[in-house]
């Protein structure tokens, strides 16, 4: 049976599948400045183009869509041609390759403009573009709209210029901090926040199954031995910084703690403290050592060697880099790495996971995400050895440390070859995380976890978009991977709570008395029978709404069947998972409940409640005169030699465990306790 489709004067026939949650979002978006938070793969783009179609119908103005990268701009341009029932020459895509002089003549001709926010910001600032006639601003990956990012600045400019404008901001992950979500809303003028979660009854029929597995990689003894001199050197720097009062940390050291120490050192230098210059060098070397140790123990031997050799080539231009590389421990490590034939277990595991999928079918697609370009090159080199694997890199445009980036044309061609099946494995950095629409990605592999819940959700969303997929996260034990993984999970769990809190606090827009009028031009075609979109929406809600009290029914976000509403997809863990010490993830100045109990309270047995025995009624009797009796000498009672056994109060123990679990689930960054970019080592 064919899926129902949506008809609209400005949509091409049969292109839009009718889904109730999408039409509901369009109805809401047409009535107020809206932030749309929807899981990846559920169709934020169809909602955007249906909203754009209606604005084009009712207004003489033009529609602007901004996206953070050139590949995304190109993808949205192709989608607009496929979706919108307007002439192709009325759809304009702009990138930095088009000169400002040429852009000036193009602006007056298009009804839909798709560009990076940097282009729009610069052209508005220079006066060659006015946003006053823009009837709709669509901001893709709207979580970028903070600080000095161009998307936020375009939001500021649009809210000032457009008298009768409208904003639709789309993202799968606006962030886990209230301040961040609030700023996105403020910069884009958001009045309404629309969210749909994976367990929403309108969404469930369209979700593809996604299995998430965490694979723990044990440390390699030989690599650990090679890293030992570097670890000792790092410990020396850390101890020196602590003695000088610049590094303040209780449990290990992290990059966040070193950055805080760097700020203290800068203040000391400003105040004329001469010894702070030595501390600055030590702190810089400590950060370099932490990165190098992670490359060695958490990425691969080849990644560490590539990093060191590239740094060695640039040492003449960077005296601080040359000083670091001249240390005997570093020179010795370079020599060892050049003759080392050890393959990191992560690389072997990636090859194994890729082989299993490639052997199942010719149309399989796999994306491997890695944060370091050195690791991307190393992974590509290993995968090229596997029969049937056609692997390509997908990296950013910037050139760093002698490594050239990809041009826009190369990026677009790479993605097109991947979609068409000419390549079946893509090894990508963060540039491939956002908006990459790969319909048949069967498997996504995280070469390392990332602490940002935004990046985690974006990476994971590259699979299970149109069919079942799975995700594997590789975690190197005894490295920052462990802390980063905990931080990401906690932040993702917190994100939905933060969105709800911000939505409740913001002033709600004025409710339209007849909201169905916003979608009266949308007609749903179900097997030849046509009905208004509002009528279809009601029918779908009635069909999919669970019965009250049944499994999955929710009221106000609470399950009526007593079950828990999951915040994040469940993750299966393979390999040893060490027990978490609650003291390590608790905020520094926060105590446990047990800290308030004295040792006597913990050792003393519980006192049972006394039950008064019934007293018979007293009968008054004559009282004889009292005669004092001799008092026998007191005999001390024998003292037991053994210490009384500790008692266990089940109620108190349960309260302690619940309180500490609550701390761990709500702490923003259990991996580090600072800014969450890396875990502790």
mmCIF file of C-alpha atoms in Angstrom, residues 226-227 229-230 292 305 308 324-340:
data_model
loop_
_atom_site.group_PDB
_atom_site.id
_atom_site.type_symbol
_atom_site.label_atom_id
_atom_site.label_comp_id
_atom_site.label_asym_id
_atom_site.label_seq_id
_atom_site.Cartn_x
_atom_site.Cartn_y
_atom_site.Cartn_z
ATOM 1 C CA UNK A 226 56.536 2.956 25.720
ATOM 2 C CA UNK A 227 54.306 5.606 27.286
ATOM 3 C CA UNK A 229 58.615 7.792 30.393
ATOM 4 C CA UNK A 230 56.133 10.337 29.022
ATOM 5 C CA UNK A 292 50.567 12.707 22.743
ATOM 6 C CA UNK A 305 54.116 8.915 14.896
ATOM 7 C CA UNK A 308 55.336 13.791 15.998
ATOM 8 C CA UNK A 324 59.372 20.156 23.396
ATOM 9 C CA UNK A 325 60.574 17.707 20.739
ATOM 10 C CA UNK A 326 64.206 18.091 21.850
ATOM 11 C CA UNK A 327 63.523 16.428 25.196
ATOM 12 C CA UNK A 328 65.254 13.015 25.415
ATOM 13 C CA UNK A 329 62.021 11.187 26.264
ATOM 14 C CA UNK A 330 60.377 12.483 23.069
ATOM 15 C CA UNK A 331 63.370 11.700 20.861
ATOM 16 C CA UNK A 332 63.513 8.187 22.295
ATOM 17 C CA UNK A 333 59.793 7.674 21.648
ATOM 18 C CA UNK A 334 60.109 8.773 18.001
ATOM 19 C CA UNK A 335 62.835 6.202 17.491
ATOM 20 C CA UNK A 336 60.740 3.464 19.090
ATOM 21 C CA UNK A 337 57.646 4.315 17.048
ATOM 22 C CA UNK A 338 59.538 4.191 13.752
ATOM 23 C CA UNK A 339 60.441 0.536 14.270
ATOM 24 C CA UNK A 340 57.255 -0.446 16.147
#
